[in-house]
XYZ file of C-alpha atoms in Angstrom:
402
model
C 0.000 0.000 0.000
C 1.304 3.439 -0.959
C 0.971 6.242 1.524
C -0.693 9.506 0.604
C 1.817 11.851 2.200
C 3.999 14.270 0.277
C 7.531 14.815 1.524
C 8.945 17.916 -0.136
C 11.260 19.090 2.638
C 14.638 17.707 3.695
C 16.504 18.621 6.876
C 20.273 18.197 7.196
C 21.806 18.120 10.682
C 25.007 20.170 10.491
C 25.576 21.388 14.033
C 28.205 18.987 15.375
C 31.734 19.960 16.430
C 33.472 17.091 14.612
C 35.993 16.645 17.432
C 37.070 13.166 16.292
C 38.553 14.756 13.162
C 40.965 16.832 15.211
C 42.611 19.773 13.436
C 40.632 19.139 10.253
C 37.570 20.719 11.852
C 39.381 23.425 13.806
C 38.400 26.025 11.206
C 35.898 24.112 9.065
C 32.639 22.384 10.074
C 32.631 18.679 9.269
C 29.981 18.801 6.463
C 32.035 21.498 4.680
C 35.173 19.382 4.422
C 36.183 18.733 0.842
C 35.557 15.322 -0.692
C 37.661 15.741 -3.808
C 36.340 18.859 -5.595
C 33.086 19.307 -3.658
C 32.192 19.665 -0.004
C 30.668 16.604 1.606
C 27.349 18.356 2.088
C 27.289 19.230 -1.624
C 27.074 15.507 -2.393
C 24.108 15.216 -0.010
C 22.385 18.302 -1.418
C 22.829 17.204 -5.025
C 21.223 13.870 -4.222
C 18.273 15.634 -2.587
C 17.892 17.958 -5.587
C 17.827 14.926 -7.848
C 14.753 13.699 -5.968
C 12.912 17.024 -6.367
C 12.820 18.235 -2.768
C 11.504 21.786 -2.876
C 13.165 22.968 0.329
C 16.334 21.973 2.163
C 16.987 23.344 5.654
C 20.469 23.152 7.143
C 20.347 23.067 10.942
C 23.694 24.576 11.873
C 25.565 25.287 15.073
C 29.358 25.133 14.962
C 30.718 27.934 12.717
C 27.248 28.473 11.298
C 28.278 31.591 9.364
C 30.236 29.414 6.934
C 27.023 27.611 5.984
C 25.072 30.861 5.665
C 27.711 32.427 3.449
C 27.620 29.559 0.971
C 24.050 28.250 1.120
C 21.556 30.762 2.537
C 18.757 31.222 -0.039
C 20.779 29.364 -2.642
C 18.599 27.878 -5.377
C 19.532 24.734 -7.293
C 17.059 23.949 -10.051
C 13.710 24.052 -8.212
C 15.167 23.530 -4.737
C 15.735 26.383 -2.289
C 18.159 26.109 0.653
C 17.787 27.814 4.029
C 20.058 27.868 7.072
C 18.638 27.765 10.608
C 21.296 28.419 13.242
C 21.146 27.515 16.916
C 22.562 30.094 19.336
C 24.034 27.353 21.504
C 24.691 23.680 20.809
C 21.448 21.808 21.461
C 22.136 18.361 20.029
C 20.457 16.602 17.143
C 17.074 16.506 18.870
C 17.318 19.994 20.334
C 18.058 21.475 16.911
C 14.851 19.915 15.560
C 12.769 21.208 18.461
C 14.265 24.670 17.980
C 13.334 24.562 14.268
C 9.839 23.148 14.884
C 7.889 26.011 13.315
C 9.910 25.745 10.113
C 9.267 22.026 9.678
C 6.667 20.486 7.390
C 4.349 17.914 8.967
C 6.450 15.201 7.323
C 10.068 15.604 6.303
C 13.172 13.639 5.393
C 16.073 13.907 7.825
C 19.728 13.197 7.060
C 22.962 13.655 8.955
C 25.460 16.126 7.569
C 28.295 13.622 7.977
C 26.734 10.512 6.401
C 25.486 9.759 2.908
C 23.329 6.815 1.888
C 22.830 6.422 -1.836
C 19.242 5.153 -2.272
C 16.014 5.881 -4.135
C 14.395 8.491 -1.880
C 11.072 8.214 -3.692
C 10.826 4.570 -2.751
C 11.937 5.249 0.823
C 9.218 7.878 1.296
C 6.570 5.491 0.011
C 7.527 2.961 2.714
C 6.464 5.287 5.537
C 3.145 4.363 7.204
C 2.070 7.503 9.113
C -1.095 5.954 10.539
C 0.863 3.777 12.975
C 4.388 5.265 12.957
C 6.046 8.530 13.866
C 9.396 7.734 12.324
C 10.807 5.567 9.540
C 14.440 4.524 9.917
C 16.610 3.277 7.043
C 18.710 0.266 8.067
C 21.704 -1.207 6.292
C 23.858 -4.251 6.945
C 26.837 -3.349 9.077
C 30.346 -4.046 7.878
C 32.178 -2.747 10.923
C 31.655 -3.733 14.544
C 32.399 -0.188 15.749
C 28.794 0.676 14.903
C 25.883 -0.149 17.149
C 23.058 -2.399 16.126
C 19.333 -2.295 15.516
C 16.893 -5.105 16.185
C 13.512 -5.179 14.523
C 10.506 -7.500 14.312
C 8.172 -7.319 11.339
C 9.474 -3.914 10.273
C 9.148 -2.419 13.768
C 12.310 -1.347 15.582
C 12.454 -2.967 19.029
C 16.023 -2.087 20.067
C 18.599 0.557 19.169
C 22.034 0.508 20.764
C 25.427 2.138 20.278
C 27.009 -1.092 21.446
C 27.754 -3.998 19.167
C 24.580 -5.943 19.932
C 23.688 -9.163 18.162
C 22.260 -7.630 14.996
C 23.335 -7.526 11.366
C 21.905 -4.047 10.852
C 22.748 -0.474 11.759
C 20.889 2.796 11.717
C 22.025 4.660 8.590
C 20.963 8.041 9.951
C 18.311 8.527 7.267
C 14.714 9.049 8.417
C 11.210 10.156 7.528
C 9.612 11.917 10.501
C 6.184 13.048 11.602
C 7.067 16.276 13.398
C 4.209 16.016 15.911
C 6.276 14.003 18.423
C 8.727 16.923 18.758
C 6.035 19.216 20.145
C 6.135 17.714 23.637
C 9.693 18.857 24.373
C 10.791 22.181 25.819
C 12.709 24.482 23.463
C 16.261 25.714 23.960
C 17.364 22.530 25.720
C 19.919 19.938 24.688
C 18.352 16.742 23.320
C 19.742 13.751 21.499
C 17.500 12.548 18.679
C 18.328 8.915 19.403
C 18.380 8.969 23.221
C 15.602 11.446 23.969
C 13.212 10.794 21.115
C 13.779 7.591 19.191
C 14.240 5.397 22.273
C 10.936 6.705 23.618
C 9.189 6.103 20.292
C 10.560 2.545 20.204
C 8.929 1.863 23.578
C 5.640 3.092 22.127
C 6.083 0.874 19.042
C 6.114 3.933 16.777
C 9.382 3.383 14.893
C 9.214 1.669 11.549
C 12.267 0.013 9.981
C 13.169 -0.223 6.324
C 16.102 -2.444 5.389
C 17.846 -0.972 2.351
C 19.820 -3.257 0.090
C 19.542 -0.945 -2.917
C 22.583 1.258 -2.411
C 26.026 1.513 -3.973
C 27.638 3.523 -1.218
C 27.242 4.430 2.436
C 29.730 7.020 3.627
C 30.417 8.224 7.151
C 33.073 10.919 7.623
C 33.088 10.818 11.424
C 36.782 9.879 11.741
C 39.961 10.559 9.776
C 39.994 6.987 8.453
C 36.358 7.349 7.383
C 37.178 10.607 5.602
C 40.070 9.032 3.703
C 37.800 6.145 2.679
C 35.099 8.581 1.537
C 37.555 10.467 -0.673
C 38.721 7.243 -2.263
C 35.171 6.007 -2.914
C 33.864 9.289 -4.324
C 36.891 9.857 -6.544
C 36.117 6.873 -8.747
C 32.380 6.571 -8.152
C 30.357 6.187 -11.332
C 26.950 4.694 -11.958
C 25.870 2.177 -14.581
C 23.501 3.668 -17.135
C 20.419 2.587 -19.060
C 19.450 4.431 -22.235
C 15.816 4.164 -23.266
C 14.320 5.115 -26.577
C 10.941 6.744 -25.979
C 8.310 5.989 -28.634
C 7.977 2.230 -28.962
C 9.866 1.466 -25.735
C 8.381 3.645 -22.989
C 5.113 4.420 -24.751
C 3.187 3.058 -27.708
C 4.503 4.516 -30.960
C 1.403 6.177 -32.380
C 3.336 8.557 -34.627
C 4.788 11.941 -33.618
C 3.541 11.685 -30.044
C 3.767 15.098 -28.359
C 0.567 15.483 -26.324
C -0.533 13.857 -23.081
C -3.711 12.485 -24.648
C -1.567 10.701 -27.260
C 0.698 9.080 -24.696
C 0.074 5.433 -23.741
C 2.495 3.812 -21.287
C 3.668 0.366 -22.311
C 3.027 -2.473 -19.909
C 5.330 -2.609 -16.850
C 7.521 0.268 -18.066
C 7.007 2.321 -14.905
C 7.840 -0.733 -12.780
C 10.937 -1.252 -14.928
C 12.164 2.298 -14.428
C 11.581 2.054 -10.686
C 13.529 -1.208 -10.541
C 16.453 0.482 -12.299
C 16.209 3.422 -9.877
C 16.252 1.021 -6.927
C 19.388 -0.574 -8.328
C 20.937 2.916 -8.613
C 21.270 2.972 -12.368
C 21.140 6.220 -14.263
C 18.074 6.168 -16.511
C 18.159 8.383 -19.610
C 15.704 8.889 -22.437
C 17.317 9.390 -25.840
C 14.752 10.087 -28.523
C 14.765 11.167 -32.175
C 12.085 13.843 -32.582
C 12.124 14.915 -36.224
C 8.580 16.204 -35.699
C 10.203 19.288 -34.165
C 12.331 19.903 -37.236
C 9.337 19.253 -39.472
C 7.366 21.915 -37.591
C 4.672 19.536 -36.289
C 5.336 20.576 -32.691
C 7.939 22.471 -30.637
C 10.697 21.680 -28.153
C 8.416 23.236 -25.529
C 5.653 20.740 -26.398
C 8.053 17.848 -25.861
C 9.297 19.311 -22.584
C 5.730 19.654 -21.275
C 5.082 16.009 -22.134
C 8.285 14.922 -20.402
C 7.374 16.966 -17.319
C 4.060 15.134 -17.200
C 5.859 11.800 -17.570
C 8.069 12.779 -14.638
C 5.090 13.579 -12.416
C 3.543 10.195 -13.206
C 6.823 8.440 -12.445
C 7.340 10.344 -9.169
C 3.945 9.199 -7.918
C 5.109 5.630 -8.453
C 8.490 6.005 -6.746
C 10.395 6.230 -10.030
C 12.287 8.818 -12.057
C 14.129 9.447 -15.299
C 17.402 11.238 -14.625
C 17.470 13.211 -17.853
C 15.942 13.525 -21.310
C 17.843 14.134 -24.539
C 16.140 14.819 -27.838
C 17.351 14.991 -31.437
C 15.101 17.442 -33.359
C 17.018 17.079 -36.634
C 15.221 17.177 -39.996
C 17.096 17.725 -43.251
C 14.684 20.374 -44.563
C 14.431 22.337 -41.323
C 15.575 25.966 -41.067
C 16.468 25.672 -37.387
C 17.357 21.997 -36.873
C 19.390 20.882 -39.915
C 22.903 21.804 -38.739
C 25.739 19.312 -38.313
C 25.289 19.639 -34.549
C 21.649 18.523 -34.741
C 22.493 15.837 -37.301
C 25.081 14.367 -34.934
C 22.450 14.177 -32.189
C 20.181 11.997 -34.279
C 20.519 8.255 -33.721
C 22.457 6.217 -34.778
C 24.943 9.087 -34.359
C 26.416 9.470 -30.892
C 25.750 13.153 -30.186
C 23.192 12.597 -27.421
C 25.468 10.111 -25.657
C 28.352 12.602 -25.782
C 26.143 15.207 -24.114
C 25.222 12.707 -21.410
C 28.862 11.808 -20.770
C 29.739 15.490 -20.307
C 26.995 15.972 -17.748
C 26.874 12.683 -15.841
C 29.495 10.319 -14.320
C 28.754 7.070 -16.128
C 30.373 3.681 -15.734
C 31.102 2.982 -19.395
C 31.647 -0.694 -18.657
C 28.003 -1.030 -17.603
C 25.809 0.581 -20.226
C 22.536 -0.836 -21.567
C 20.410 0.446 -24.428
C 16.783 -0.424 -25.155
C 15.312 0.495 -28.538
C 12.701 -0.565 -31.044
C 14.581 0.408 -34.223
C 17.731 -0.757 -35.952
C 19.166 2.751 -35.514
C 18.947 2.269 -31.744
C 20.907 -0.965 -31.922
C 23.503 0.621 -34.207
C 24.033 3.384 -31.659
C 24.370 0.806 -28.891
C 27.107 -0.987 -30.802
C 28.984 2.274 -31.406
C 29.134 3.090 -27.701
C 29.788 -0.539 -26.689
C 26.543 -0.823 -24.741
C 24.626 -4.055 -24.383
C 21.553 -3.612 -26.596
C 18.015 -4.986 -26.452
C 15.443 -4.833 -29.238
C 12.010 -4.066 -27.828
C 9.228 -5.343 -30.047
C 5.488 -4.696 -29.741
C 4.901 -7.658 -27.456
C 8.181 -7.443 -25.537
C 7.829 -6.925 -21.801
C 10.765 -4.740 -20.797
C 10.507 -5.711 -17.113
C 11.004 -9.372 -17.998
C 13.995 -8.471 -20.160
C 15.624 -6.550 -17.297
C 15.060 -9.354 -14.791
C 16.121 -12.101 -17.184
C 19.394 -10.352 -17.992
C 19.989 -9.380 -14.348
C 20.444 -5.725 -15.185
């Protein structure tokens, strides 16, 4: 059962001193430490932007002016960032209580020093607000220095910092119903885990969600962790799936450019979600000569793709990016060599994708319904699949263990 809640706000806890990192945090807050070319929190923010959160609030404490200088009222695509500073250190729980009036009824919460790479859409859908106040993402632990979490039938029954007999740890990623924060006095120091979550566990109000669908989990709490994070992020690339549109995602009814012309093919949305859950990039690459022919405009195609996105979001899925080739030989505006090179089987769209996204070129898959699609796949050394009228793309993905 899907829930009916909308989670459009993400909170990042950034107030800690980072004492375990020694001199590294003497002048720089932990989330602002560089992981290669970007700050650690930039990696978190970019992931949140990818999943269309409208508002991100940074709850800051230690050297809060550094966050304000870089992020206050910063807009990335359709996401706006705010900084809420605490006048004195109030802990992870105290910072939330202090920010209560700025919080949506339901919000996603992440730590500023950990990053879990999962499908946030799917995670949000797992939350059951009728009988829970908090959803906790669990992952299998690889290191005994972390505490453990016990759960029974998706309900957390024990949370400990000690190495208890459990295979799972709290990843520090949550969905929260803010109502349970209201009972606490403001301007006091509270620990989210000790003063809130432990109490909610006793009341059977903490839901667990074991996540196996992630490529990386990074914690920069210690110097060793930070070195590991830099090594992982330096070479981190995702596998990619390239989907033709008409004939693969939707029925090819000829120059489709309106919502009322668009018919989803069977199990396509489930297929895209499965790829999202496996942390593949999913791109649409589509020849649209109808633009060059003057049948419709780039704006018409964008509106249709925006509608596709909204449908996918409601089902816990997303397409990372769309690329179109509007080339037509007789067009005044779309007959240049640049536009010709975009058109499949030429590789122009793939080159644009490679400039913008970090793709693992050893793990590329292309799905198309035309010979030109397969020719493109061969040129870029992707594994190709011909999708015919009766082909079920979900079965193809599962069969080939993509």
